[in-house]
Coordinates of C-alpha atoms in Angstrom, one line a residue:
M24 CA -22.1 -52.8 42.1
I25 CA -21.1 -49.3 41.0
R26 CA -24.7 -48.3 40.4
N27 CA -25.6 -49.4 43.9
V28 CA -22.7 -47.4 45.4
L29 CA -23.5 -44.3 43.4
G30 CA -27.2 -44.6 44.3
S31 CA -26.4 -45.1 47.9
L32 CA -24.2 -42.0 48.0
M33 CA -26.9 -40.0 46.3
G34 CA -29.4 -41.4 48.8
L35 CA -27.2 -40.4 51.8
I36 CA -26.8 -36.9 50.4
G37 CA -30.6 -36.6 49.8
A38 CA -31.4 -37.9 53.3
T39 CA -29.0 -35.4 54.8
A40 CA -30.5 -32.5 52.9
A41 CA -34.0 -33.6 53.9
V42 CA -33.2 -33.6 57.6
W43 CA -31.3 -30.3 57.2
S44 CA -34.1 -28.5 55.4
P45 CA -36.3 -27.8 58.5
F46 CA -33.5 -26.0 60.1
R47 CA -33.4 -23.5 57.2
A48 CA -35.9 -20.7 56.4
W49 CA -39.0 -21.8 54.6
Y50 CA -41.2 -18.7 54.3
D51 CA -40.6 -15.2 55.5
G52 CA -37.6 -16.2 57.5
R53 CA -39.6 -18.8 59.5
H54 CA -37.8 -22.1 59.8
G55 CA -39.4 -25.4 58.9
R56 CA -39.0 -26.6 62.5
D57 CA -41.4 -23.9 63.6
Y58 CA -44.3 -25.3 61.6
R59 CA -46.4 -27.9 63.5
I60 CA -47.1 -31.1 61.6
E61 CA -50.8 -31.1 62.6
E62 CA -51.3 -27.7 60.8
L63 CA -50.7 -29.5 57.5
F64 CA -53.7 -31.7 58.1
D65 CA -56.0 -29.3 60.0
S66 CA -58.7 -27.3 58.3
A67 CA -57.5 -24.1 60.1
G68 CA -54.2 -24.3 58.2
I69 CA -50.9 -22.8 59.2
T70 CA -50.8 -20.6 62.2
D71 CA -48.1 -18.6 64.0
D72 CA -47.9 -21.1 66.8
K73 CA -44.4 -22.6 67.4
A74 CA -43.9 -26.3 67.3
A75 CA -41.9 -28.8 69.4
L76 CA -38.9 -30.1 67.5
L77 CA -40.3 -33.6 66.9
G78 CA -43.8 -32.2 66.3
S79 CA -42.6 -30.1 63.4
L80 CA -41.8 -30.7 59.8
L81 CA -38.6 -32.4 60.9
L82 CA -40.7 -35.6 61.8
P83 CA -41.7 -36.7 58.3
F84 CA -38.3 -35.7 56.9
L85 CA -36.6 -37.7 59.7
F86 CA -38.8 -40.6 58.8
A87 CA -37.9 -40.3 55.1
A88 CA -34.2 -40.3 56.0
V89 CA -34.6 -43.5 58.1
L90 CA -36.4 -45.1 55.1
A91 CA -33.5 -44.0 52.8
L92 CA -31.0 -45.6 55.2
V93 CA -33.0 -48.8 55.3
A94 CA -33.2 -48.7 51.5
I95 CA -29.4 -48.4 51.3
V96 CA -28.9 -51.4 53.6
L97 CA -31.4 -53.6 51.8
R98 CA -30.5 -52.2 48.4
S99 CA -34.2 -51.5 47.8
R100 CA -35.1 -49.2 45.0
L101 CA -38.7 -49.1 46.1
L102 CA -38.0 -47.8 49.6
M103 CA -35.6 -45.2 48.3
A104 CA -38.2 -43.9 45.9
F105 CA -40.8 -43.9 48.6
S106 CA -38.6 -41.8 50.9
G107 CA -38.3 -39.3 48.1
V108 CA -42.0 -39.2 47.6
V109 CA -42.5 -38.6 51.3
V110 CA -40.2 -35.6 51.2
L111 CA -41.7 -34.2 48.1
G112 CA -45.3 -34.9 49.3
F113 CA -44.8 -33.0 52.6
A114 CA -43.1 -30.1 50.9
V115 CA -46.0 -29.8 48.4
L116 CA -48.5 -30.2 51.2
W117 CA -46.8 -27.4 53.2
M118 CA -46.8 -25.2 50.1
V119 CA -50.5 -25.7 49.6
R120 CA -51.3 -24.9 53.3
Q121 CA -48.9 -21.9 53.4
G122 CA -50.5 -20.6 50.2
Q123 CA -54.0 -20.9 51.8
A124 CA -52.8 -19.1 54.9
A125 CA -50.9 -16.3 53.2
G126 CA -53.3 -15.9 50.3
S127 CA -50.4 -16.4 47.9
L128 CA -46.8 -17.5 47.8
S129 CA -44.0 -15.3 46.7
V130 CA -40.4 -16.2 45.8
G131 CA -38.1 -14.6 48.3
G132 CA -35.4 -12.2 47.5
G133 CA -32.3 -11.4 49.5
D134 CA -34.3 -9.8 52.3
G135 CA -35.6 -13.1 53.8
E136 CA -39.2 -12.7 52.7
G137 CA -41.1 -15.2 50.6
L138 CA -40.0 -18.8 49.9
G139 CA -36.7 -19.7 51.5
D140 CA -33.9 -22.1 50.9
G141 CA -35.2 -24.7 53.3
L142 CA -38.0 -25.4 50.9
A143 CA -35.6 -25.6 48.0
N144 CA -33.5 -28.0 50.1
A145 CA -36.6 -30.2 50.7
F146 CA -37.4 -30.3 47.0
G147 CA -33.8 -31.0 46.0
A148 CA -33.6 -33.8 48.6
G149 CA -36.8 -35.4 47.4
A150 CA -35.7 -35.3 43.8
L151 CA -32.2 -36.6 44.7
L152 CA -33.8 -39.6 46.6
I153 CA -35.9 -40.5 43.6
L154 CA -33.0 -40.1 41.3
A155 CA -31.0 -42.4 43.7
A156 CA -33.7 -45.0 43.4
A157 CA -33.5 -44.8 39.6
V158 CA -29.7 -45.1 39.6
M159 CA -29.5 -48.1 42.0
S160 CA -29.6 -51.5 40.4
G161 CA -31.0 -53.0 43.6
R162 CA -30.7 -56.6 44.6
P163 CA -30.8 -59.5 42.1
R164 CA -34.2 -61.1 41.8
R165 CA -34.6 -64.5 43.5
R166 CA -35.1 -66.4 40.2
D167 CA -31.9 -64.9 38.9
R168 CA -30.0 -66.0 41.9
V169 CA -31.5 -69.5 41.8
A170 CA -30.7 -69.8 38.0
R171 CA -27.0 -68.8 38.7
E172 CA -26.7 -71.2 41.6
T173 CA -28.3 -74.2 39.8
A174 CA -26.6 -73.7 36.4
P175 CA -24.3 -76.6 35.6
E176 CA -20.6 -76.0 35.4
P177 CA -19.2 -75.9 31.9
Y178 CA -17.3 -79.0 30.9
A179 CA -13.6 -78.5 30.6
E180 CA -11.0 -81.1 29.9
P181 CA -8.2 -80.9 32.4
Y182 CA -5.4 -80.4 29.9
A183 CA -7.3 -79.1 26.9
E184 CA -5.9 -76.3 24.9
P185 CA -7.8 -73.0 25.3
Y186 CA -8.7 -72.9 21.6
A187 CA -8.3 -75.7 19.0
E188 CA -8.9 -75.4 15.3
P189 CA -11.9 -77.3 14.0
D190 CA -11.3 -80.3 11.7
P191 CA -12.0 -79.1 8.2
T192 CA -13.0 -82.5 6.9
P193 CA -16.7 -83.2 7.3
V194 CA -17.6 -86.3 9.4
E195 CA -20.0 -88.6 7.7
D196 CA -22.0 -91.2 9.6
P197 CA -22.5 -94.3 7.5
A198 CA -25.8 -95.0 9.3
H199 CA -27.2 -91.6 8.3
P200 CA -26.1 -90.7 4.7
P201 CA -26.5 -87.0 3.8
A202 CA -29.8 -85.9 2.4
P203 CA -30.1 -85.6 -1.4
S204 CA -29.8 -82.1 -2.6
A205 CA -32.8 -80.2 -4.0
W206 CA -30.5 -78.8 -6.7
P207 CA -29.3 -80.8 -9.8
P208 CA -25.6 -81.6 -9.8
P209 CA -23.3 -79.1 -11.5
P210 CA -22.4 -79.8 -15.1
K211 CA -19.2 -81.6 -15.7
D212 CA -16.5 -79.9 -17.7
H213 CA -15.6 -82.0 -20.8
S214 CA -12.2 -80.7 -21.7

């Protein structure tokens, strides 16, 4: 229960960070919402063309956030991990395409050039979603639920004491005498 709550909270934070990341600077001060999603799959690569909001990098991250929300509702570790892979996959794909277009990638300084905090948010969100999937315990398996439902109730006497001392005298059944010992009897003391 606690693992599911903690994993769900981590998933919500990761989904929020994923949706927020395109509204931050990704490279040279250009926001992620300015990159067209088609440019990631086109052989021409990334251009300076502006994108519509739902035609930008926001679209796959919004999809991943919806997957994370469905994973929280269904308590599905697989869906949560898949949403993290989607976020990380598109961030890596963008880095490859941006590196091809720019010739190389540089880590930005305080002047707004190079890789920005939007990309860092995307990587952090993807990692947090995968970590949330690892933390969640998920739903119990069907066979575990069936085994619990069909297990017989333990027998309890209505007025039995919670703990009774066992009888120290052994009970012998006359129909089944004890088996002979493999050891010889102990010597008798002749005093």
